Amino acid sequence: MARSAKATSIRTGADRSSAALQSGLSRRRHNNADARYPRRGNTVTFKHLSALALLALLAACSRSSSPDTAAGGNSGTPFNEKVDCTGTQADRKNAYFGDLHVHTLYSVDAYFFNGLNGPREAFRIGKGEVGNLPTGETDAYTAGRTIQLDRPLDFAATSDHSDFLGNWRLLCQVNGTLPIGVNPACNLVGDYLRQNITTIINGGQPPAFTALTAGVSELPTTASPWQDELRISDEENVPCTFSTFVGYEWTSQKFDQMIHRNVYYTGSNLPQDVPHVATLEDLIAIATGQGTSSNMNDDWRLYDYLEQNCDPAQGCKSIAIPHNPNQSSGGMYLARDPATGLPPGRDGAPLTLADAKLRAKYDNVIEIFQHKGNSECAVGLGPYETKFDPACTLELAKNVCVGSPQDPPECKKVCTGNPATDPDFCSLTTVATGVCEQAGRDGTSGPVHKCVAPLDMARNILADGLAIRDTLGVNPMRMGFIGSSDTHNGDPGNVGENGFPGHGGVLDNGPRTQLGYWTCDGQNQDPTNPANCSNRQFLDRARLFNPGGLAGAWAPENTREAIWSAMKRGETFATSGPRIRIRTLAMWTKPPADICDQLSAGHNPVDAGEIAGAVMGGNLPDNPTPAAPYIVVWAQQDPGGATPGLPLQKLDLIKGWSDASGQPHVKVFDAIAKTSSKVSMPSSADCSVKPAGHPERLCTVWRDPKFNPREQAYYYARAFEIPSCRWSTRLCTKNNVDCSKLDPANGIFPADSGMQGFEGCCGITGTVGSFSGRNRFSTITERAWASPVWFVPKAQP
């Protein structure tokens, strides 16, 4: 299979070679005490890492054949092979579930957290095979636990960081001549990453980390691992059963602003290497304090690379999926200038028509749910909303509501000051922040550090796209929805709340590291002893992460081309983990009375050409009259795997539109269909639920009561399960944690209680000598989001 790459200004790897440095390497001895109680300070210095960068340069490896083999694997099919699956019908699309955001040991962070699962292992886990995870808090390279999905996925992708993709695997193992985990220089790097991981995963980049990664990004070592990923993806692809995709994450993370996109390819003539975000200029600026580092054009650099290196006419197609806008601190999508009606674009100048088209070409889908939280909406970030939406309390990884007088007004509706009923985020000071009073790139958002902006949330982003279209005639933010995991364990689809093993290898492989622990500023201080612990704080990890979500695609068959086409046209959906099926249709004529039964039977009258209308991702055809369209929303509960799925409680419909003045608006139409039975909370004793009386299916036909045929709009639906226990509550309940047993002296369970390490189950209050705890009871209302259908007035192009 041919691969090609054109010249580009973005750095990629190349074929070069140098001698491997092998002497003096010995197995690392772990300091168990330090590993057990991570410090907030940097115990590995910039000078240490600068030396390691030089060591890495000496150890840079030539391209080599990967030791990975397909023993016992599938012959697979290349990206260009056409396949027809038995029984395929164009008007009968199926709902397929997958995970498109998966990091393996080819990612630098995953390599040092879990060095067990590469791309092949990831695909095999996605197929339902048994996989391995490390155990303990320091050894990322020895298998100690096994995992297995309760059902295979239908598709999966690897999305390793393009910067230093596979570099550390090659460098640390000296081109395969050393076992994993024995290189002392690389073990120092691993120590540094693990010590600073909270900063890094929340969008920060410690200077030493930025310098090291920028330097290693310049090494010519990413081409060979990238070729491995392409080959393995081909070998593991099983048409009609399991579709594999290969991609990478473009990880712009300067100034604590996550401007991340995952890029996926299909075709027969793909690039031979990956682009890099970090540059030598970044390294020089950080190391010398002179020069500048900028993220102003990082997304445009990516689009330019794809334009130059992936030509559909030459057998290459690509798509870019933004993710975690909730972590971008106002940097991913920028507010419009009232004077021009346009946001800043390339070089900070007003967005041009050409660049609006460029973004619209690649950004067809946005990831709105993953293990770092929900990016649909958030309490306190709804300037376009007509009323408060209580569903926007889901998994807020960064929250602006903390129960203070400075909170946005709507926060008072959820953060009442009662810890027994308030959502957890009301007291989650670990990632508490504020609304950005100003938002921009190059670290100009603020004044609160790591603030959150309204345009960090997807439905506001989509509404702003409508307003931009009013000015430019092109909507650069017309996107469908997916969810995924962002796992760094190489275990796609491992998103269940029950028995969630974590996604960060040694970082969250047990109760203490999953739920939370006390920390100190000082390197040699003891968090168990408040007298010897400066700035002692409880790091509440349980509320930072969740098991992540899944991507759904409606396609006539389970092949790469069919799934890819669904993503490109936006006929996708997202879930918070369960395999809920959801779809939306829109039409001008009244649908048949049995439309819900037709959809349940797999027949779609729009796809069949029986009714003129739109499926998810599509435009309504020109309206023959000013009357409102009919919106059909259909959802089916997750049938379950090892445990039964839960029934549904309601459907919501969300409308976004741009009025005659160009002002965006968002309105939630609550419970357009709902259960007829009372919805109960799960049992606080054992997390059991009461599913009886609630429907497996909800379906309705809805019409917009305020439809204006002169205003462009989008419509998307949400389907909600009945409430269930969050993963952290399940873990605490299973282990019979009793927070009243905390030691008042230090807020830690006594060693003989059998509960030490489960402090994160508790809401801890008080000070030294008077610490007390109450059991948290956190629930979640799992859900699915259908991608929007769109209306553009026929007077507009």
Short mmCIF file of C-alpha atoms in Angstrom, two decimals, residues 465 480 495 720:
data_model
loop_
_atom_site.label_atom_id
_atom_site.label_comp_id
_atom_site.label_asym_id
_atom_site.label_seq_id
_atom_site.Cartn_x
_atom_site.Cartn_y
_atom_site.Cartn_z
CA GLY A 465 -21.34 29.52 13.78
CA GLY A 480 -22.01 16.79 14.41
CA VAL A 495 -16.33 3.34 29.69
CA PHE A 720 -31.73 10.47 29.25
#
